[in-house]
Amino acid sequence: KNLNGGAAANVAMIGATLGMKTGLISAVGCEFIDSHYHKNMQKLGVDTEALIISQDENTPTAFVMTNNNQDQISYFYWGAGKEFHDSEVPRDKIKEFKAVHLATGDPHFNCKTGIVAKEEERLVSFDPGQDLGMYSPKKLKEVIANVNILFGNHHEIKRIQESMNVDINGLMDLGPEVVLMTCGSKGSIIYSPDEGKIEVESIYRPAVDPTGAGDSYKAGFVSRLIYGASLEEAAKFASSVSSFVVEKQGCQTNMPTFDEAYNRMIDFYK
């Protein structure tokens, strides 16, 4: 199946479904503008004015394979993604939003964007995801220095610590106020200098497809945090959001509304 996705786009689309004003900065091919995917974004109100459009390459595409244990391997066509490196960060567009999420993508562009977002005093979150191997220790440290929240699964956080040669506290000393580690069905762990270690149980649902679960989690977490929720409440809401996404194949085929996600959260964490 050919399904809509992309880490940054997933966050933007799910955030919009939850009722947030969202925008997308991403590199796409010129064929994307007239695509159904772009039209779906516009219907949801996702701001796409800052898209980087390549005239020479097609939109980046991931080929994802998942086994019966929900283990995944991806092959990636970078395509228009090469446009990121030399593109300018749209500072004026960033000023229109409360938060900036740095998803998988070009390390150099993510670094530049993090600097601009921090200068504009926006909440900055970062999820290197499967692109972690593209970051040199130096570049990774530069990006982390400008973020408020560092996301990663338990494998990724461990690799980041090894790359930086630090423990969790040392990692937070490099910049992030919050390190959030997702552990699949085991839930998530939040590390914060102010609140210490917070463990949050995950909402279990039979997983048809885990693709996009992490992106939906980040969208849910940030959406609550910027409106004043505690770290624990934001994580519980994020778990609820992602529990919907895994119920169907595809990243954007079962995106919950705010009420749907909130009600499931309340029912589970009684």
mmCIF file with all atom_site columns, C-alpha atoms in Angstrom, residues 27-33 52-61 77-83:
data_model
loop_
_atom_site.group_PDB
_atom_site.id
_atom_site.type_symbol
_atom_site.label_atom_id
_atom_site.label_alt_id
_atom_site.label_comp_id
_atom_site.label_asym_id
_atom_site.label_entity_id
_atom_site.label_seq_id
_atom_site.pdbx_PDB_ins_code
_atom_site.Cartn_x
_atom_site.Cartn_y
_atom_site.Cartn_z
_atom_site.occupancy
_atom_site.B_iso_or_equiv
_atom_site.pdbx_formal_charge
_atom_site.auth_seq_id
_atom_site.auth_comp_id
_atom_site.auth_asym_id
_atom_site.auth_atom_id
_atom_site.pdbx_PDB_model_num
ATOM 1  C CA . ALA A 1 27 ? 11.297 19.305 1.295  1.00 0.00 ? 27 ALA A CA 1
ATOM 2  C CA . VAL A 1 28 ? 8.966  17.933 -1.383 1.00 0.00 ? 28 VAL A CA 1
ATOM 3  C CA . GLY A 1 29 ? 8.955  17.353 -5.111 1.00 0.00 ? 29 GLY A CA 1
ATOM 4  C CA . CYS A 1 30 ? 6.909  19.581 -7.389 1.00 0.00 ? 30 CYS A CA 1
ATOM 5  C CA . GLU A 1 31 ? 4.443  16.705 -7.908 1.00 0.00 ? 31 GLU A CA 1
ATOM 6  C CA . PHE A 1 32 ? 3.407  17.024 -4.256 1.00 0.00 ? 32 PHE A CA 1
ATOM 7  C CA . ILE A 1 33 ? 1.571  20.321 -4.713 1.00 0.00 ? 33 ILE A CA 1
ATOM 8  C CA . ILE A 1 52 ? 10.766 23.611 0.213  1.00 0.00 ? 52 ILE A CA 1
ATOM 9  C CA . ILE A 1 53 ? 9.884  22.557 -3.337 1.00 0.00 ? 53 ILE A CA 1
ATOM 10 C CA . SER A 1 54 ? 12.400 20.773 -5.558 1.00 0.00 ? 54 SER A CA 1
ATOM 11 C CA . GLN A 1 55 ? 12.052 21.076 -9.321 1.00 0.00 ? 55 GLN A CA 1
ATOM 12 C CA . ASP A 1 56 ? 14.415 18.159 -9.947 1.00 0.00 ? 56 ASP A CA 1
ATOM 13 C CA . GLU A 1 57 ? 13.546 15.431 -7.442 1.00 0.00 ? 57 GLU A CA 1
ATOM 14 C CA . ASN A 1 58 ? 10.414 13.685 -6.233 1.00 0.00 ? 58 ASN A CA 1
ATOM 15 C CA . THR A 1 59 ? 9.079  13.795 -2.697 1.00 0.00 ? 59 THR A CA 1
ATOM 16 C CA . PRO A 1 60 ? 11.061 11.626 -0.225 1.00 0.00 ? 60 PRO A CA 1
ATOM 17 C CA . THR A 1 61 ? 9.568  8.163  0.230  1.00 0.00 ? 61 THR A CA 1
ATOM 18 C CA . TYR A 1 77 ? 14.484 7.459  -1.008 1.00 0.00 ? 77 TYR A CA 1
ATOM 19 C CA . TRP A 1 78 ? 15.894 10.862 -0.034 1.00 0.00 ? 78 TRP A CA 1
ATOM 20 C CA . GLY A 1 79 ? 14.880 12.661 -3.248 1.00 0.00 ? 79 GLY A CA 1
ATOM 21 C CA . ALA A 1 80 ? 13.937 16.281 -2.609 1.00 0.00 ? 80 ALA A CA 1
ATOM 22 C CA . GLY A 1 81 ? 15.437 16.004 0.867  1.00 0.00 ? 81 GLY A CA 1
ATOM 23 C CA . LYS A 1 82 ? 18.771 17.129 -0.560 1.00 0.00 ? 82 LYS A CA 1
ATOM 24 C CA . GLU A 1 83 ? 17.251 20.630 -0.811 1.00 0.00 ? 83 GLU A CA 1
#
